[in-house]
């Protein structure tokens, strides 16, 4: 834990603890961890907790002089104080059980949180890992946003005309699939490579020919929202991790103190990342 990890409370004597799970991963908590959090809120705080947009749990009104004690209880149960300030914020990802995941991202979120925990950066930095194009964890408004993609195709397995892939709520959201007497036809122009149809087609008529990750940078929310810009696509988690490391290296080497990735992109253009990514 570093000083920036503590959020000032409503009075000088208290702080807000922002907590996430090291294992299973940030937003995924075991029932035992939930009990520990409830106990901490009850014993040290005001009996309340707040779930944040970045998949952490804030426990307010914790006396400053109890922080070390609480941190040691948290750490013994696979929990940690999550960061604020000029560091990487808690890396967020889709739940691993969502049916639509092209690729589950929670293990990678875990890994990145471990790797960049307490690393000083020029400014606040967010990484969001979406398992499909729905982008439920807001990859397009993050400093580094990842969206898993699937290029789909048809197999030899006969279509059973169940219509699951073409109608709400599980089917194609952009009307890219038409069902004919001979089976399904896919409109490649309309397809956004979300992989839904592949995930729901039980007979295996639709398959993913290739899965990969689209990477976006320079997004942000807040008072000056920006949509992230597409940087490139990579296949496999090793290549994705290497690209994220490269983005962070370039950011650290080129950004002024306090600048976010979006500020650096505005000042130097995407070339600063494109040239070396
Ligand atoms: S982005 Fe896709 S995979 Fe992730 S939670 Fe949303 S629907 Fe599920
Ligand atoms: S992968 Fe393409 S065709 Fe399949 S559900 Fe997504 S958008 Fe529709
Ligand atoms: S392609 Fe698969 S999900 Fe779609 S109608 Fe045929 S069998 Fe059903």
JSON list of N, CA, C and O in Angstrom, two decimals, residues 188-227:
[
{"chain": "A", "resi": 188, "resn": "UNK", "atom": "N", "xyz": [-21.48, -10.03, -44.00]},
{"chain": "A", "resi": 188, "resn": "UNK", "atom": "CA", "xyz": [-20.16, -9.64, -43.47]},
{"chain": "A", "resi": 188, "resn": "UNK", "atom": "C", "xyz": [-20.04, -8.13, -43.24]},
{"chain": "A", "resi": 188, "resn": "UNK", "atom": "O", "xyz": [-19.24, -7.69, -42.41]},
{"chain": "A", "resi": 189, "resn": "UNK", "atom": "N", "xyz": [-20.79, -7.35, -44.01]},
{"chain": "A", "resi": 189, "resn": "UNK", "atom": "CA", "xyz": [-20.73, -5.88, -43.84]},
{"chain": "A", "resi": 189, "resn": "UNK", "atom": "C", "xyz": [-21.32, -5.46, -42.50]},
{"chain": "A", "resi": 189, "resn": "UNK", "atom": "O", "xyz": [-20.82, -4.57, -41.83]},
{"chain": "A", "resi": 190, "resn": "UNK", "atom": "N", "xyz": [-22.42, -6.14, -42.14]},
{"chain": "A", "resi": 190, "resn": "UNK", "atom": "CA", "xyz": [-23.10, -5.78, -40.89]},
{"chain": "A", "resi": 190, "resn": "UNK", "atom": "C", "xyz": [-22.43, -6.38, -39.65]},
{"chain": "A", "resi": 190, "resn": "UNK", "atom": "O", "xyz": [-22.50, -5.82, -38.57]},
{"chain": "A", "resi": 191, "resn": "UNK", "atom": "N", "xyz": [-21.80, -7.52, -39.81]},
{"chain": "A", "resi": 191, "resn": "UNK", "atom": "CA", "xyz": [-21.24, -8.26, -38.67]},
{"chain": "A", "resi": 191, "resn": "UNK", "atom": "C", "xyz": [-20.21, -7.41, -37.91]},
{"chain": "A", "resi": 191, "resn": "UNK", "atom": "O", "xyz": [-19.32, -6.83, -38.51]},
{"chain": "A", "resi": 192, "resn": "UNK", "atom": "N", "xyz": [-20.37, -7.34, -36.58]},
{"chain": "A", "resi": 192, "resn": "UNK", "atom": "CA", "xyz": [-19.41, -6.58, -35.76]},
{"chain": "A", "resi": 192, "resn": "UNK", "atom": "C", "xyz": [-18.44, -7.51, -35.01]},
{"chain": "A", "resi": 192, "resn": "UNK", "atom": "O", "xyz": [-17.76, -7.09, -34.09]},
{"chain": "A", "resi": 193, "resn": "UNK", "atom": "N", "xyz": [-18.42, -8.76, -35.36]},
{"chain": "A", "resi": 193, "resn": "UNK", "atom": "CA", "xyz": [-17.46, -9.75, -34.85]},
{"chain": "A", "resi": 193, "resn": "UNK", "atom": "C", "xyz": [-17.58, -9.97, -33.33]},
{"chain": "A", "resi": 193, "resn": "UNK", "atom": "O", "xyz": [-16.61, -10.12, -32.63]},
{"chain": "A", "resi": 194, "resn": "UNK", "atom": "N", "xyz": [-18.84, -9.94, -32.85]},
{"chain": "A", "resi": 194, "resn": "UNK", "atom": "CA", "xyz": [-19.06, -10.10, -31.41]},
{"chain": "A", "resi": 194, "resn": "UNK", "atom": "C", "xyz": [-18.99, -11.55, -30.97]},
{"chain": "A", "resi": 194, "resn": "UNK", "atom": "O", "xyz": [-18.77, -11.85, -29.80]},
{"chain": "A", "resi": 195, "resn": "UNK", "atom": "N", "xyz": [-19.27, -12.48, -31.88]},
{"chain": "A", "resi": 195, "resn": "UNK", "atom": "CA", "xyz": [-19.20, -13.90, -31.54]},
{"chain": "A", "resi": 195, "resn": "UNK", "atom": "C", "xyz": [-20.44, -14.47, -30.86]},
{"chain": "A", "resi": 195, "resn": "UNK", "atom": "O", "xyz": [-20.46, -15.64, -30.48]},
{"chain": "A", "resi": 196, "resn": "UNK", "atom": "N", "xyz": [-21.49, -13.66, -30.69]},
{"chain": "A", "resi": 196, "resn": "UNK", "atom": "CA", "xyz": [-22.70, -14.16, -30.00]},
{"chain": "A", "resi": 196, "resn": "UNK", "atom": "C", "xyz": [-23.22, -15.44, -30.67]},
{"chain": "A", "resi": 196, "resn": "UNK", "atom": "O", "xyz": [-23.55, -16.41, -30.01]},
{"chain": "A", "resi": 197, "resn": "UNK", "atom": "N", "xyz": [-23.34, -15.38, -32.01]},
{"chain": "A", "resi": 197, "resn": "UNK", "atom": "CA", "xyz": [-23.96, -16.50, -32.73]},
{"chain": "A", "resi": 197, "resn": "UNK", "atom": "C", "xyz": [-23.16, -17.77, -32.53]},
{"chain": "A", "resi": 197, "resn": "UNK", "atom": "O", "xyz": [-23.72, -18.86, -32.37]},
{"chain": "A", "resi": 198, "resn": "UNK", "atom": "N", "xyz": [-21.86, -17.65, -32.51]},
{"chain": "A", "resi": 198, "resn": "UNK", "atom": "CA", "xyz": [-20.98, -18.81, -32.26]},
{"chain": "A", "resi": 198, "resn": "UNK", "atom": "C", "xyz": [-21.23, -19.36, -30.85]},
{"chain": "A", "resi": 198, "resn": "UNK", "atom": "O", "xyz": [-21.33, -20.57, -30.65]},
{"chain": "A", "resi": 199, "resn": "UNK", "atom": "N", "xyz": [-21.37, -18.46, -29.87]},
{"chain": "A", "resi": 199, "resn": "UNK", "atom": "CA", "xyz": [-21.56, -18.91, -28.49]},
{"chain": "A", "resi": 199, "resn": "UNK", "atom": "C", "xyz": [-22.90, -19.59, -28.26]},
{"chain": "A", "resi": 199, "resn": "UNK", "atom": "O", "xyz": [-23.03, -20.42, -27.37]},
{"chain": "A", "resi": 200, "resn": "UNK", "atom": "N", "xyz": [-23.93, -19.21, -29.04]},
{"chain": "A", "resi": 200, "resn": "UNK", "atom": "CA", "xyz": [-25.26, -19.77, -28.76]},
{"chain": "A", "resi": 200, "resn": "UNK", "atom": "C", "xyz": [-25.66, -20.91, -29.71]},
{"chain": "A", "resi": 200, "resn": "UNK", "atom": "O", "xyz": [-26.67, -21.56, -29.49]},
{"chain": "A", "resi": 201, "resn": "UNK", "atom": "N", "xyz": [-24.89, -21.14, -30.75]},
{"chain": "A", "resi": 201, "resn": "UNK", "atom": "CA", "xyz": [-25.27, -22.17, -31.72]},
{"chain": "A", "resi": 201, "resn": "UNK", "atom": "C", "xyz": [-24.86, -23.55, -31.20]},
{"chain": "A", "resi": 201, "resn": "UNK", "atom": "O", "xyz": [-23.72, -23.98, -31.38]},
{"chain": "A", "resi": 202, "resn": "UNK", "atom": "N", "xyz": [-25.77, -24.21, -30.55]},
{"chain": "A", "resi": 202, "resn": "UNK", "atom": "CA", "xyz": [-25.47, -25.52, -29.94]},
{"chain": "A", "resi": 202, "resn": "UNK", "atom": "C", "xyz": [-25.09, -26.59, -30.97]},
{"chain": "A", "resi": 202, "resn": "UNK", "atom": "O", "xyz": [-24.20, -27.40, -30.72]},
{"chain": "A", "resi": 203, "resn": "UNK", "atom": "N", "xyz": [-25.74, -26.64, -32.14]},
{"chain": "A", "resi": 203, "resn": "UNK", "atom": "CA", "xyz": [-25.35, -27.69, -33.10]},
{"chain": "A", "resi": 203, "resn": "UNK", "atom": "C", "xyz": [-23.95, -27.48, -33.70]},
{"chain": "A", "resi": 203, "resn": "UNK", "atom": "O", "xyz": [-23.43, -28.37, -34.37]},
{"chain": "A", "resi": 204, "resn": "UNK", "atom": "N", "xyz": [-23.33, -26.32, -33.47]},
{"chain": "A", "resi": 204, "resn": "UNK", "atom": "CA", "xyz": [-21.99, -26.08, -34.00]},
{"chain": "A", "resi": 204, "resn": "UNK", "atom": "C", "xyz": [-21.96, -25.71, -35.47]},
{"chain": "A", "resi": 204, "resn": "UNK", "atom": "O", "xyz": [-20.93, -25.86, -36.14]},
{"chain": "A", "resi": 205, "resn": "UNK", "atom": "N", "xyz": [-23.08, -25.20, -35.98]},
{"chain": "A", "resi": 205, "resn": "UNK", "atom": "CA", "xyz": [-23.13, -24.76, -37.38]},
{"chain": "A", "resi": 205, "resn": "UNK", "atom": "C", "xyz": [-22.26, -23.51, -37.58]},
{"chain": "A", "resi": 205, "resn": "UNK", "atom": "O", "xyz": [-21.65, -23.32, -38.63]},
{"chain": "A", "resi": 206, "resn": "UNK", "atom": "N", "xyz": [-22.23, -22.67, -36.54]},
{"chain": "A", "resi": 206, "resn": "UNK", "atom": "CA", "xyz": [-21.42, -21.45, -36.60]},
{"chain": "A", "resi": 206, "resn": "UNK", "atom": "C", "xyz": [-20.19, -21.66, -35.72]},
{"chain": "A", "resi": 206, "resn": "UNK", "atom": "O", "xyz": [-20.29, -22.16, -34.61]},
{"chain": "A", "resi": 207, "resn": "UNK", "atom": "N", "xyz": [-19.03, -21.28, -36.24]},
{"chain": "A", "resi": 207, "resn": "UNK", "atom": "CA", "xyz": [-17.81, -21.41, -35.43]},
{"chain": "A", "resi": 207, "resn": "UNK", "atom": "C", "xyz": [-16.97, -20.14, -35.54]},
{"chain": "A", "resi": 207, "resn": "UNK", "atom": "O", "xyz": [-17.17, -19.32, -36.43]},
{"chain": "A", "resi": 208, "resn": "UNK", "atom": "N", "xyz": [-16.05, -20.01, -34.58]},
{"chain": "A", "resi": 208, "resn": "UNK", "atom": "CA", "xyz": [-15.11, -18.89, -34.63]},
{"chain": "A", "resi": 208, "resn": "UNK", "atom": "C", "xyz": [-13.90, -19.36, -35.43]},
{"chain": "A", "resi": 208, "resn": "UNK", "atom": "O", "xyz": [-13.23, -20.31, -35.06]},
{"chain": "A", "resi": 209, "resn": "UNK", "atom": "N", "xyz": [-13.65, -18.70, -36.56]},
{"chain": "A", "resi": 209, "resn": "UNK", "atom": "CA", "xyz": [-12.50, -19.06, -37.39]},
{"chain": "A", "resi": 209, "resn": "UNK", "atom": "C", "xyz": [-11.22, -18.50, -36.76]},
{"chain": "A", "resi": 209, "resn": "UNK", "atom": "O", "xyz": [-10.13, -19.04, -36.92]},
{"chain": "A", "resi": 210, "resn": "UNK", "atom": "N", "xyz": [-11.38, -17.34, -36.11]},
{"chain": "A", "resi": 210, "resn": "UNK", "atom": "CA", "xyz": [-10.21, -16.67, -35.51]},
{"chain": "A", "resi": 210, "resn": "UNK", "atom": "C", "xyz": [-10.69, -15.81, -34.36]},
{"chain": "A", "resi": 210, "resn": "UNK", "atom": "O", "xyz": [-11.74, -15.18, -34.47]},
{"chain": "A", "resi": 211, "resn": "UNK", "atom": "N", "xyz": [-9.98, -15.83, -33.24]},
{"chain": "A", "resi": 211, "resn": "UNK", "atom": "CA", "xyz": [-10.30, -14.89, -32.16]},
{"chain": "A", "resi": 211, "resn": "UNK", "atom": "C", "xyz": [-9.09, -14.00, -31.92]},
{"chain": "A", "resi": 211, "resn": "UNK", "atom": "O", "xyz": [-7.95, -14.44, -32.11]},
{"chain": "A", "resi": 212, "resn": "UNK", "atom": "N", "xyz": [-9.34, -12.78, -31.51]},
{"chain": "A", "resi": 212, "resn": "UNK", "atom": "CA", "xyz": [-8.24, -11.82, -31.32]},
{"chain": "A", "resi": 212, "resn": "UNK", "atom": "C", "xyz": [-8.74, -10.65, -30.48]},
{"chain": "A", "resi": 212, "resn": "UNK", "atom": "O", "xyz": [-9.91, -10.66, -30.04]},
{"chain": "A", "resi": 213, "resn": "UNK", "atom": "N", "xyz": [-7.86, -9.69, -30.25]},
{"chain": "A", "resi": 213, "resn": "UNK", "atom": "CA", "xyz": [-8.21, -8.55, -29.39]},
{"chain": "A", "resi": 213, "resn": "UNK", "atom": "C", "xyz": [-8.01, -7.25, -30.15]},
{"chain": "A", "resi": 213, "resn": "UNK", "atom": "O", "xyz": [-6.95, -7.04, -30.74]},
{"chain": "A", "resi": 214, "resn": "UNK", "atom": "N", "xyz": [-9.02, -6.39, -30.11]},
{"chain": "A", "resi": 214, "resn": "UNK", "atom": "CA", "xyz": [-8.84, -5.03, -30.59]},
{"chain": "A", "resi": 214, "resn": "UNK", "atom": "C", "xyz": [-8.43, -4.16, -29.41]},
{"chain": "A", "resi": 214, "resn": "UNK", "atom": "O", "xyz": [-9.02, -4.26, -28.32]},
{"chain": "A", "resi": 215, "resn": "UNK", "atom": "N", "xyz": [-7.42, -3.33, -29.62]},
{"chain": "A", "resi": 215, "resn": "UNK", "atom": "CA", "xyz": [-6.89, -2.50, -28.52]},
{"chain": "A", "resi": 215, "resn": "UNK", "atom": "C", "xyz": [-7.12, -1.02, -28.85]},
{"chain": "A", "resi": 215, "resn": "UNK", "atom": "O", "xyz": [-6.83, -0.57, -29.97]},
{"chain": "A", "resi": 216, "resn": "UNK", "atom": "N", "xyz": [-7.67, -0.30, -27.89]},
{"chain": "A", "resi": 216, "resn": "UNK", "atom": "CA", "xyz": [-7.98, 1.12, -28.04]},
{"chain": "A", "resi": 216, "resn": "UNK", "atom": "C", "xyz": [-7.21, 1.90, -26.97]},
{"chain": "A", "resi": 216, "resn": "UNK", "atom": "O", "xyz": [-7.01, 1.40, -25.87]},
{"chain": "A", "resi": 217, "resn": "UNK", "atom": "N", "xyz": [-6.84, 3.13, -27.29]},
{"chain": "A", "resi": 217, "resn": "UNK", "atom": "CA", "xyz": [-6.15, 3.93, -26.26]},
{"chain": "A", "resi": 217, "resn": "UNK", "atom": "C", "xyz": [-6.70, 5.36, -26.24]},
{"chain": "A", "resi": 217, "resn": "UNK", "atom": "O", "xyz": [-7.27, 5.85, -27.21]},
{"chain": "A", "resi": 218, "resn": "UNK", "atom": "N", "xyz": [-6.47, 6.02, -25.11]},
{"chain": "A", "resi": 218, "resn": "UNK", "atom": "CA", "xyz": [-6.78, 7.45, -25.00]},
{"chain": "A", "resi": 218, "resn": "UNK", "atom": "C", "xyz": [-8.22, 7.77, -24.67]},
{"chain": "A", "resi": 218, "resn": "UNK", "atom": "O", "xyz": [-8.65, 8.90, -24.82]},
{"chain": "A", "resi": 219, "resn": "UNK", "atom": "N", "xyz": [-8.97, 6.78, -24.21]},
{"chain": "A", "resi": 219, "resn": "UNK", "atom": "CA", "xyz": [-10.34, 7.09, -23.77]},
{"chain": "A", "resi": 219, "resn": "UNK", "atom": "C", "xyz": [-10.33, 7.59, -22.34]},
{"chain": "A", "resi": 219, "resn": "UNK", "atom": "O", "xyz": [-9.37, 7.40, -21.60]},
{"chain": "A", "resi": 220, "resn": "UNK", "atom": "N", "xyz": [-11.38, 8.26, -21.97]},
{"chain": "A", "resi": 220, "resn": "UNK", "atom": "CA", "xyz": [-11.54, 8.69, -20.58]},
{"chain": "A", "resi": 220, "resn": "UNK", "atom": "C", "xyz": [-12.98, 9.10, -20.33]},
{"chain": "A", "resi": 220, "resn": "UNK", "atom": "O", "xyz": [-13.71, 9.42, -21.28]},
{"chain": "A", "resi": 221, "resn": "UNK", "atom": "N", "xyz": [-13.38, 9.06, -19.08]},
{"chain": "A", "resi": 221, "resn": "UNK", "atom": "CA", "xyz": [-14.71, 9.55, -18.71]},
{"chain": "A", "resi": 221, "resn": "UNK", "atom": "C", "xyz": [-14.55, 10.90, -18.04]},
{"chain": "A", "resi": 221, "resn": "UNK", "atom": "O", "xyz": [-13.74, 11.72, -18.46]},
{"chain": "A", "resi": 222, "resn": "UNK", "atom": "N", "xyz": [-15.33, 11.14, -17.04]},
{"chain": "A", "resi": 222, "resn": "UNK", "atom": "CA", "xyz": [-15.18, 12.35, -16.23]},
{"chain": "A", "resi": 222, "resn": "UNK", "atom": "C", "xyz": [-15.63, 13.61, -16.92]},
{"chain": "A", "resi": 222, "resn": "UNK", "atom": "O", "xyz": [-16.49, 13.60, -17.80]},
{"chain": "A", "resi": 223, "resn": "UNK", "atom": "N", "xyz": [-15.00, 14.74, -16.54]},
{"chain": "A", "resi": 223, "resn": "UNK", "atom": "CA", "xyz": [-15.45, 16.07, -17.01]},
{"chain": "A", "resi": 223, "resn": "UNK", "atom": "C", "xyz": [-15.06, 16.34, -18.46]},
{"chain": "A", "resi": 223, "resn": "UNK", "atom": "O", "xyz": [-15.64, 17.19, -19.11]},
{"chain": "A", "resi": 224, "resn": "UNK", "atom": "N", "xyz": [-14.01, 15.66, -18.92]},
{"chain": "A", "resi": 224, "resn": "UNK", "atom": "CA", "xyz": [-13.59, 15.85, -20.33]},
{"chain": "A", "resi": 224, "resn": "UNK", "atom": "C", "xyz": [-13.58, 14.49, -21.02]},
{"chain": "A", "resi": 224, "resn": "UNK", "atom": "O", "xyz": [-12.53, 13.95, -21.33]},
{"chain": "A", "resi": 225, "resn": "UNK", "atom": "N", "xyz": [-14.78, 13.93, -21.24]},
{"chain": "A", "resi": 225, "resn": "UNK", "atom": "CA", "xyz": [-14.82, 12.57, -21.80]},
{"chain": "A", "resi": 225, "resn": "UNK", "atom": "C", "xyz": [-14.24, 12.50, -23.20]},
{"chain": "A", "resi": 225, "resn": "UNK", "atom": "O", "xyz": [-14.36, 13.45, -23.98]},
{"chain": "A", "resi": 226, "resn": "UNK", "atom": "N", "xyz": [-13.59, 11.40, -23.49]},
{"chain": "A", "resi": 226, "resn": "UNK", "atom": "CA", "xyz": [-13.02, 11.16, -24.82]},
{"chain": "A", "resi": 226, "resn": "UNK", "atom": "C", "xyz": [-13.29, 9.72, -25.20]},
{"chain": "A", "resi": 226, "resn": "UNK", "atom": "O", "xyz": [-13.20, 8.83, -24.33]},
{"chain": "A", "resi": 227, "resn": "UNK", "atom": "N", "xyz": [-13.58, 9.48, -26.46]},
{"chain": "A", "resi": 227, "resn": "UNK", "atom": "CA", "xyz": [-13.69, 8.10, -26.92]},
{"chain": "A", "resi": 227, "resn": "UNK", "atom": "C", "xyz": [-12.30, 7.61, -27.31]},
{"chain": "A", "resi": 227, "resn": "UNK", "atom": "O", "xyz": [-11.54, 8.33, -27.97]}
]
